[in-house]
Short mmCIF file of C-alpha atoms and ligand atoms in Angstrom, two decimals:
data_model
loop_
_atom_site.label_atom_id
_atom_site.label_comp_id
_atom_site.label_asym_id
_atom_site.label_seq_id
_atom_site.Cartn_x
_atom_site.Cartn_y
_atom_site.Cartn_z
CA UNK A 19 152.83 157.27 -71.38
CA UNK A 20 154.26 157.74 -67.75
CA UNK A 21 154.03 154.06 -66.22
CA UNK A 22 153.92 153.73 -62.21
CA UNK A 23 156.51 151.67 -60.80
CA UNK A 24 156.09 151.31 -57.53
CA UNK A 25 155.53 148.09 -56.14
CA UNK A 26 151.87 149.09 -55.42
CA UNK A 27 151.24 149.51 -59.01
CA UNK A 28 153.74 146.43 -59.93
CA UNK A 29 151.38 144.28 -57.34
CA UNK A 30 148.43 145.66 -58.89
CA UNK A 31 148.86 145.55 -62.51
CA UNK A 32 150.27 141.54 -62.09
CA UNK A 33 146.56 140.99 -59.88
CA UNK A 34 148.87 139.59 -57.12
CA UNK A 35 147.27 141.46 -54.42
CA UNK A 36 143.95 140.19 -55.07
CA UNK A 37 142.16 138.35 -57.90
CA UNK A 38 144.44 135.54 -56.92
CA UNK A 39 142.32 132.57 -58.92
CA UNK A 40 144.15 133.78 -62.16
CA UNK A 41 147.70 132.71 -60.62
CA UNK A 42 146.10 130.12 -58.96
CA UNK A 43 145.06 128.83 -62.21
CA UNK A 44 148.45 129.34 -63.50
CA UNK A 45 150.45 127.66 -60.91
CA UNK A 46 147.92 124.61 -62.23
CA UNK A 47 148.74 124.74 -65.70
CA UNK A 48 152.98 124.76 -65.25
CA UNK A 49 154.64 121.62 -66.50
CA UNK A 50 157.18 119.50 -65.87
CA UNK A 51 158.74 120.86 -68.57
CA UNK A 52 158.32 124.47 -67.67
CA UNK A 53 159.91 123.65 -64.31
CA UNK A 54 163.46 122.00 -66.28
CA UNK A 55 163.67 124.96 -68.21
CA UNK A 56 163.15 126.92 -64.92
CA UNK A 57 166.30 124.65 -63.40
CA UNK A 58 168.43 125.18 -66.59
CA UNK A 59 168.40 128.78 -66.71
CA UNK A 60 170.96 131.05 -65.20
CA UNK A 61 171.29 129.84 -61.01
CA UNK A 62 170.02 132.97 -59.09
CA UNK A 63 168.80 135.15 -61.73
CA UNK A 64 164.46 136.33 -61.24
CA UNK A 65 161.99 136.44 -63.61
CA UNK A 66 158.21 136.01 -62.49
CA UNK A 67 157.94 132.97 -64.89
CA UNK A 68 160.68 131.19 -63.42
CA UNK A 69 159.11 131.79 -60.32
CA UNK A 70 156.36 130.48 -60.74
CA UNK A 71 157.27 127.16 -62.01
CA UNK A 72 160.03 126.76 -59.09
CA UNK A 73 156.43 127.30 -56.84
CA UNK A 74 154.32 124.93 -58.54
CA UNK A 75 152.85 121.99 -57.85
CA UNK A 76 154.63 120.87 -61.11
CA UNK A 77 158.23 121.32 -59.11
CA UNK A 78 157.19 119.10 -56.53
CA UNK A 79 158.96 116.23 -57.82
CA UNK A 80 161.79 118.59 -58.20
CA UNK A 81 162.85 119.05 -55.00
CA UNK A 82 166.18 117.00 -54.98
CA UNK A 83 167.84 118.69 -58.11
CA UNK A 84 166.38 121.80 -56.81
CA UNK A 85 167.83 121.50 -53.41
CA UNK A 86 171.21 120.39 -54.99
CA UNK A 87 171.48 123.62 -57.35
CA UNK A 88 170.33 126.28 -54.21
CA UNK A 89 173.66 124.30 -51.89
CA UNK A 90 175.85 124.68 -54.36
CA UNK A 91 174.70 128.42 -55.16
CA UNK A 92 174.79 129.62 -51.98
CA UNK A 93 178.41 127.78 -51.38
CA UNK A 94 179.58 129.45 -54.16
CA UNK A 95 178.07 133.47 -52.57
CA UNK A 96 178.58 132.61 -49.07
CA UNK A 97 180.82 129.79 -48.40
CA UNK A 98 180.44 127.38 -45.65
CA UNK A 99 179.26 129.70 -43.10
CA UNK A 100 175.99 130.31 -41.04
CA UNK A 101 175.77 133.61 -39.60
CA UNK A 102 173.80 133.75 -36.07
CA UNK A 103 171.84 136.27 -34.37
CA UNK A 104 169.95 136.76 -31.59
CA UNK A 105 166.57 138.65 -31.01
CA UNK A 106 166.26 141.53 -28.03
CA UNK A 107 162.89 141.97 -27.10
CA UNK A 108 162.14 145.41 -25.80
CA UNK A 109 158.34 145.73 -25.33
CA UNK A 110 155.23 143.23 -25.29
CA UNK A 111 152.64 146.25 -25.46
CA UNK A 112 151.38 147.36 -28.37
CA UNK A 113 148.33 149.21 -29.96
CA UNK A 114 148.07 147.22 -33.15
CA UNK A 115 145.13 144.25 -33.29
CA UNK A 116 146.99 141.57 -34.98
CA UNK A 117 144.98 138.84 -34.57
CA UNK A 118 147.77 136.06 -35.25
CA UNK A 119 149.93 137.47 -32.42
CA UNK A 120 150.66 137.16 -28.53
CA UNK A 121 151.08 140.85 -28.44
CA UNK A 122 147.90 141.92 -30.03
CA UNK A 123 146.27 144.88 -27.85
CA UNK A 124 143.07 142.70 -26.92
CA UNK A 125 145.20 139.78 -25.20
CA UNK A 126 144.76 140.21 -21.83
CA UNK A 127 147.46 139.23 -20.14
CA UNK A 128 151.05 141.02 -18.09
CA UNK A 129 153.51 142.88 -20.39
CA UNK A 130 156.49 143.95 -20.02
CA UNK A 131 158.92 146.51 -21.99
CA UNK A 132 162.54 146.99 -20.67
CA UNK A 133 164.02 150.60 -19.36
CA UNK A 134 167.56 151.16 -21.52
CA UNK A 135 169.43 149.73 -18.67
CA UNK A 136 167.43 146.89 -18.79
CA UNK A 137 168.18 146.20 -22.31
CA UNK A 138 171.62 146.84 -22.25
CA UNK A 139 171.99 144.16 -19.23
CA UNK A 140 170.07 141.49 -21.49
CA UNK A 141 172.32 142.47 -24.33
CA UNK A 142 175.22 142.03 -22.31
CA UNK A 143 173.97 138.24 -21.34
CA UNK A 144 173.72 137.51 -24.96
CA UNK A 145 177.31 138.94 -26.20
CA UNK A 146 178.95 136.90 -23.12
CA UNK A 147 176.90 134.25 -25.03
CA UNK A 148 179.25 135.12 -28.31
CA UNK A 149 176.69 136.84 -30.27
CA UNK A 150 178.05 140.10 -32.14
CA UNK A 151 174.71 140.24 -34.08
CA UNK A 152 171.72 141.61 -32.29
CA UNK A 153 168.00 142.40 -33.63
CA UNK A 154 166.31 144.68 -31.54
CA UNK A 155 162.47 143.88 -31.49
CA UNK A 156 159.37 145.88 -30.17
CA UNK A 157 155.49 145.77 -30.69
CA UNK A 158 154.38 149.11 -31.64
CA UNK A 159 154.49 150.88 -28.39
CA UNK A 160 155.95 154.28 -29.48
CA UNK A 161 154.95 156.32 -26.29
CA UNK A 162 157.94 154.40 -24.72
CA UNK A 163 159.93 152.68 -27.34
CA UNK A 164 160.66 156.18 -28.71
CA UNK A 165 163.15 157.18 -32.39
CA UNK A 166 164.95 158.63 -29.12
CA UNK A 167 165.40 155.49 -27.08
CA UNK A 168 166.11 153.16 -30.10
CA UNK A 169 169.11 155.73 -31.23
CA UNK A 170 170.18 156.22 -27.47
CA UNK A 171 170.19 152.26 -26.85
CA UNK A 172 171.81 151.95 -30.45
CA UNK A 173 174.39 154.23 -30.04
CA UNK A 174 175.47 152.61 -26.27
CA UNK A 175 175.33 148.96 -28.28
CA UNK A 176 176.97 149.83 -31.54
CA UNK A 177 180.54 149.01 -29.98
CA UNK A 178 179.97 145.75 -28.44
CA UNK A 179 177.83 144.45 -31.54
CA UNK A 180 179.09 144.00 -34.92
CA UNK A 181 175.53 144.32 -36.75
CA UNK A 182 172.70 145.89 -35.25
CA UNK A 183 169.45 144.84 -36.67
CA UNK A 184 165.93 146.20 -35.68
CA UNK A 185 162.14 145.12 -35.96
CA UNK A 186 159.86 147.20 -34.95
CA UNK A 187 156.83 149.19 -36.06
CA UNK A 188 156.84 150.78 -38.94
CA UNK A 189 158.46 154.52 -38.90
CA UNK A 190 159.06 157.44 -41.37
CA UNK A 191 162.09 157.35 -43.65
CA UNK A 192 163.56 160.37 -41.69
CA UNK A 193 163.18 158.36 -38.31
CA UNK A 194 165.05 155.22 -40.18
CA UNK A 195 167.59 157.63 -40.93
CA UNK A 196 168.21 159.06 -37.40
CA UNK A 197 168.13 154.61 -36.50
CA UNK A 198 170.98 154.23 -39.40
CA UNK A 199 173.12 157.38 -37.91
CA UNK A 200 172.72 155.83 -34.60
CA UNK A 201 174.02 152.58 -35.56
CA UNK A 202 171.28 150.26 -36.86
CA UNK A 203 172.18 148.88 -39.92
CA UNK A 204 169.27 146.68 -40.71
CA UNK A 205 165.43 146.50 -40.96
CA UNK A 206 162.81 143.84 -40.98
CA UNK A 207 159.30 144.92 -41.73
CA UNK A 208 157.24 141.61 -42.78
CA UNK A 209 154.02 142.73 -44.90
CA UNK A 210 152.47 139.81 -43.04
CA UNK A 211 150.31 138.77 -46.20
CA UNK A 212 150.34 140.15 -49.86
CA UNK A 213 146.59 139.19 -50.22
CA UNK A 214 144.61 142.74 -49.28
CA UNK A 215 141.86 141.20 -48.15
CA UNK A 216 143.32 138.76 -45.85
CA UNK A 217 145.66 141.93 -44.67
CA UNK A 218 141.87 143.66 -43.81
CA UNK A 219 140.93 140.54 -42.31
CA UNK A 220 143.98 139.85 -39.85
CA UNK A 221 144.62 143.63 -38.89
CA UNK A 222 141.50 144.65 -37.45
CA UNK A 223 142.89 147.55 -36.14
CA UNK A 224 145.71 150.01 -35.02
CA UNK A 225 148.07 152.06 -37.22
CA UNK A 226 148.98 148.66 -39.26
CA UNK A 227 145.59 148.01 -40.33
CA UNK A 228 146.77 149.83 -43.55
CA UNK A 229 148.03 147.71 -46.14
CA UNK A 230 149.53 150.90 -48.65
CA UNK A 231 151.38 152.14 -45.76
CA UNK A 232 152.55 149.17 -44.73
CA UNK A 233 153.65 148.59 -48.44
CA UNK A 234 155.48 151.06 -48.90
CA UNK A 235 157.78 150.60 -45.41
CA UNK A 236 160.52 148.88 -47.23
CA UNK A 237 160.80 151.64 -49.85
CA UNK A 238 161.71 153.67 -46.74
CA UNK A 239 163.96 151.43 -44.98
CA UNK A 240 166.25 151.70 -48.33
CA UNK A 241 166.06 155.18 -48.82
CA UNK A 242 167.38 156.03 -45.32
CA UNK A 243 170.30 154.05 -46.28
CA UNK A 244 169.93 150.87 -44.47
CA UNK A 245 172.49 147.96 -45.43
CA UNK A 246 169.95 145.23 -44.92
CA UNK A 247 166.09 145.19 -45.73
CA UNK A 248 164.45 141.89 -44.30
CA UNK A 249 161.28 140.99 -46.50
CA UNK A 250 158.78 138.16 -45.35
CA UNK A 251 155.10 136.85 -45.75
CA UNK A 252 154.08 135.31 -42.47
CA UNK A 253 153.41 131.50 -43.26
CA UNK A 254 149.75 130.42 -42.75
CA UNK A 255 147.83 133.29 -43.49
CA UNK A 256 147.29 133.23 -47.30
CA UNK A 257 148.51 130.68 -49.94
CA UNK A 258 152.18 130.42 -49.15
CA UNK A 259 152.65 130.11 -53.17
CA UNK A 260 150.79 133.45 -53.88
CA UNK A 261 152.63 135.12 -51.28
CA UNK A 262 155.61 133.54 -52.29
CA UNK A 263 155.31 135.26 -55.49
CA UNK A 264 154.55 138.35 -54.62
CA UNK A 265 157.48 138.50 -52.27
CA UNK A 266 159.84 137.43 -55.16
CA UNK A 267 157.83 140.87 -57.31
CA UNK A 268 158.68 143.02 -54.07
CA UNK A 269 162.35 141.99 -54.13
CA UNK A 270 163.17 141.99 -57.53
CA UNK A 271 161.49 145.52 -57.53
CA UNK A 272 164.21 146.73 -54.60
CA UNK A 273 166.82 145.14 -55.94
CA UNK A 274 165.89 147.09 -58.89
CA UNK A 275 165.99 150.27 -57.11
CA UNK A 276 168.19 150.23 -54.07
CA UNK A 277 170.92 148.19 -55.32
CA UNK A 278 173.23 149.71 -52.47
CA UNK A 279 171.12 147.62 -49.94
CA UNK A 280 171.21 143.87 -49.56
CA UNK A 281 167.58 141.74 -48.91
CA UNK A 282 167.24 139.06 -47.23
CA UNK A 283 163.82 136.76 -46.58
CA UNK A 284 162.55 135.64 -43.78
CA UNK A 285 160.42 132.59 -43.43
CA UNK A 286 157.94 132.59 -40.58
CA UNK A 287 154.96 130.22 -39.86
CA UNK A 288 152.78 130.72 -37.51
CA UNK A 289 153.31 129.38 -34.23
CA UNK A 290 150.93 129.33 -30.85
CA UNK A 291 150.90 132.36 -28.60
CA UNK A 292 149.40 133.52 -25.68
CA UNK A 293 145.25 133.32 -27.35
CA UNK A 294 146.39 132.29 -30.10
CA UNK A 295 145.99 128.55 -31.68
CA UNK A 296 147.02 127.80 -35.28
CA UNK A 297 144.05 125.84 -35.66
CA UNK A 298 142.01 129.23 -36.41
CA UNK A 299 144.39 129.90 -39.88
CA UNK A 300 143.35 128.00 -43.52
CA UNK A 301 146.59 128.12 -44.90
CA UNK A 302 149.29 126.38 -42.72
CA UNK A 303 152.02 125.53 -44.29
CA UNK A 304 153.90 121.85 -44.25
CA UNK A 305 157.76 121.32 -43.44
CA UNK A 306 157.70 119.99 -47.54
CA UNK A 307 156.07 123.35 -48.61
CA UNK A 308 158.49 125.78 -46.65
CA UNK A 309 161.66 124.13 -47.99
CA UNK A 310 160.06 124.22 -51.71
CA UNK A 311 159.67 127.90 -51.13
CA UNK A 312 163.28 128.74 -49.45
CA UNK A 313 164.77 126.77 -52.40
CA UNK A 314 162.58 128.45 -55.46
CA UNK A 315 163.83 132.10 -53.62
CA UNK A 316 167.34 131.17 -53.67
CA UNK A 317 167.39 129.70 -57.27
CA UNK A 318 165.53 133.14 -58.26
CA UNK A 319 167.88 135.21 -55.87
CA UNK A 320 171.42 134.04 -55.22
CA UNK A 321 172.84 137.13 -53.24
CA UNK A 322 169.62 137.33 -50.68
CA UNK A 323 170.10 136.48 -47.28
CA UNK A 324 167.85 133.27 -46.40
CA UNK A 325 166.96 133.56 -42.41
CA UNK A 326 165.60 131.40 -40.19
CA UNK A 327 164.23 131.87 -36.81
CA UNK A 328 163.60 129.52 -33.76
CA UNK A 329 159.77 129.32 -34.60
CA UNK A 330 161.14 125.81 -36.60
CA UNK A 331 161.77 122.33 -35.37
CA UNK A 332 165.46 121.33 -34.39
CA UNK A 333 165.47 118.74 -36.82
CA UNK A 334 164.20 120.62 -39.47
CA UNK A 335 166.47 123.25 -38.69
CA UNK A 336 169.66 120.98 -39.04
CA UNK A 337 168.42 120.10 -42.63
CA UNK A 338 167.67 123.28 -43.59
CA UNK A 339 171.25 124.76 -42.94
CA UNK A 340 172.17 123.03 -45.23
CA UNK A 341 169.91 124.13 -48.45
CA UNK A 342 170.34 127.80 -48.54
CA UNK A 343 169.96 129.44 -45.37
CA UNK A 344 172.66 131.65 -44.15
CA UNK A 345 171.81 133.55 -41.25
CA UNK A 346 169.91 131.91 -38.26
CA UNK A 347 168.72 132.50 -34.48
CA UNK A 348 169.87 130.50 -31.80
CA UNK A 349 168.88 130.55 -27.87
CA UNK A 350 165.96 132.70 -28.42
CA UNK A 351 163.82 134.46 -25.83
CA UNK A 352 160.39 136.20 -27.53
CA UNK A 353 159.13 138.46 -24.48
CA UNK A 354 160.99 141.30 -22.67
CA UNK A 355 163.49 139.97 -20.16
CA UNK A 356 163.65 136.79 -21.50
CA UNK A 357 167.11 136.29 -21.39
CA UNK A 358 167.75 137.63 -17.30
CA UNK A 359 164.70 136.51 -15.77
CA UNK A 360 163.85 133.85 -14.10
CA UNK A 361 159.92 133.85 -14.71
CA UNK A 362 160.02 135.85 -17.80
CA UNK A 363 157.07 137.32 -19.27
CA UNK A 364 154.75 135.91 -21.84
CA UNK A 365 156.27 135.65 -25.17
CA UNK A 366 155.51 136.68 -28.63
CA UNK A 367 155.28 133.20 -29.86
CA UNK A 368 155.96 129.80 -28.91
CA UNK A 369 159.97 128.69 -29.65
CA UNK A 370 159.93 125.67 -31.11
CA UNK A 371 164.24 124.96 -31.04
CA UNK A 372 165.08 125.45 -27.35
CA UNK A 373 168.67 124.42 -27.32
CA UNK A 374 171.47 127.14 -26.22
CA UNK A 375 173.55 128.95 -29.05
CA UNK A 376 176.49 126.86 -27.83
CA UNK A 377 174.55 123.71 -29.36
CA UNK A 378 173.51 125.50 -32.17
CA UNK A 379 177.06 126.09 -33.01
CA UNK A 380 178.33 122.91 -32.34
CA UNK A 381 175.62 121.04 -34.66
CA UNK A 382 176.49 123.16 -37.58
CA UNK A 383 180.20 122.57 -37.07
CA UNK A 384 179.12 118.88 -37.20
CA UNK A 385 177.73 119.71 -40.35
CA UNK A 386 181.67 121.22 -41.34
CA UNK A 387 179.56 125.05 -41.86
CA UNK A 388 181.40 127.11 -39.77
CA UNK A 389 179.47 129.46 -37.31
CA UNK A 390 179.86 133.36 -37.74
CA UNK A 391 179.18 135.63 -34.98
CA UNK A 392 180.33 138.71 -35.69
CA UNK A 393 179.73 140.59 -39.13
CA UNK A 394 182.91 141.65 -40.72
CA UNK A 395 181.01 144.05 -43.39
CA UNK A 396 181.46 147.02 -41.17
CA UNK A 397 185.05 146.62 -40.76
CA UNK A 398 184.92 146.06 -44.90
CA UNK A 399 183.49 149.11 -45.44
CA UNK A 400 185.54 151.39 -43.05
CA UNK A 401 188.43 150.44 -44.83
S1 LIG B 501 152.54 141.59 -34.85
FE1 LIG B 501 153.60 143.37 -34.04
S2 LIG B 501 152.18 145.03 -34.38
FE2 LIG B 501 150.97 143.19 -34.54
S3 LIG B 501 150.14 142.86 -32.48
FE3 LIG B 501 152.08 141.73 -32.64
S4 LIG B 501 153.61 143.07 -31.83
FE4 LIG B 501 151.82 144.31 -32.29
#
């Protein structure tokens, strides 16, 4: 009998994008001795079992041996480095009602998007700065941000920047192509929240209100080619364990299927915005919980990129580096002309690490991890 494997039917048939109190009862019933044999099996390698004990409540007292395994697995795949990046915001308008965001069409309040001269002079601030890895970011606001002005600004960028990154609204798998031709080797599209119902619930309305379209984006992203495809839940909106294993199903199902392309996970949790206060979400999520689930996805996924944004604490951060991330943002600005003007607009969220990339680098030299600006893989692969 033909069997559907796409990750709909994957998410489906497991009951992970709804009827949730099964794995909730699940998570309940692991033990501690479900979560050793987790631990002993082979570092890095995914199974939904595993998973799910590294999640658990159970693992809780596992956090130590678990955060020793993930340092010494991602030492052996990466080394002591710490890639950073920093995020180019093009456009603060957008037609989407995301109710957990700044940008959401019903804030009222001044936006701002940048002409192509205007983002190439903020670029040029932050390469000064060192960076050779840029994301470009932009609310959905396609009558301006255009497939035409991201491959026009892309193409002008691609030789000062070592790795060009973009996320923005969701597009066509042709359209990611023409982004890849022009230079953009990387895509994050978060699916926000796993859980369908809390997915109707947060996205009102707009072209995103659609949670099988937005499903499927990924599947796109990897089938125009793209090097990188950035997977993430964001933290607060559902139970972060849920989504955490749902995300683990979505990128053991790519790395399934695109093995050319390499995935990385982001972690975000909410943070305040312009109308927005975290007090209105159920699920927030603690500094204890986030590390839990950064540690159970590298001891599931040793090759996947673990990034993490400014939206975290300094302190936290400086911890963190140390456990399994390897990429990270530094010197962040979330609205359009953040980086070149003095009163910039409002942002997309609230930064929570405000020191310069200079610091940045300096506290994770103090940590002997040696900053990376600039992403050699291009020059790998020209060879
Ligand atoms: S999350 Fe993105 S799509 Fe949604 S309102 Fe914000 S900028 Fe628009």
């Amino acid at each position: 009998m033909y069997m559907d494997n796409s990750i709909h039917a994957i998410l489906a048939r497991q009951r992970l994008d709804a009827g949730r109190e099964v794995w909730q009862r699940r998570l309940e019933e692991v033990t501690a001795r479900d979560v050793e044999s987790a631990l002993a099996s082979r570092p890095g390698s995914y199974s939904l079992p595993k998973l799910l004990a590294l999640v658990s409540p159970a693992a809780e007292d596992y956090l130590e041996p678990m955060a020793e395994l993930s340092q010494r697995l991602t030492l052996q795949r990466f080394g002591r480095t710490i890639k950073l990046y920093a995020p180019l915001y093009l456009s603060s308008h957008c037609v989407n009602r995301c109710r957990y965001c700044g940008f959401n069409r019903d804030n009222a309040f001044e936006r701002a998007r940048l002409t192509i001269e205007e983002a190439l002079a903020e670029a040029e601030i932050l390469a000064r700065e060192g960076f050779r890895d840029l994301l470009l970011v932009s609310s959905e606001d396609r009558g301006f941000i255009t497939v035409s002005y991201l491959t026009e600004l892309a193409r002008a960028l691609r030789n000062r920047f070592s790795f060009l990154g973009a996320e923005i609204y969701q597009m066509t798998a042709a359209e990611y192509g023409q982004l890849f031709e022009a230079g953009i080797e990387g895509v994050t599209l978060y699916q926000e929240t796993y859980d369908r119902q809390a997915y109707t619930r947060y996205h009102p309305g707009g072209p995103k209100a659609d949670y099988d379209t937005r499903l499927r984006g990924p599947d796109d992203v990897a089938s125009a080619g793209m090097r990188e495809i950035g997977l993430g839940a964001l933290l607060g909106l559902a139970d972060w364990r849920l989504e955490t294993l749902a995300l683990g199903e979505h990128a053991g199902y790519l790395f399934r299927r695109y093995w050319q392309s390499r995935i990385s996970f982001s972690f975000p949790r909410l943070r305040p915005a312009c109308g927005v206060t975290t007090e209105a979400f159920p699920h927030l999520v603690t500094d204890r919980n986030l590390v839990q689930m950064m540690l159970a996805l590298r001891l599931c996924f040793a090759d996947a990129g673990l990034v993490l944004s400014t939206r975290e604490p300094p302190e936290l951060r400086d911890r963190l580096v140390r456990l399994g991330v390897v990429k990270m943002s530094a010197g962040s600005r979330t609205s359009p002309g953040g980086y070149s003007k003095q009163q910039p607009a409002s942002g997309q969220f609230e930064v929570n690490d405000e020191r310069s990339p200079f610091e940045v680098a300096e506290m994770l030299k103090n940590q002997g991890l040696e900053p990376v600006w600039k992403d050699w893989d291009r020059a790998f692969l020209n060879t």
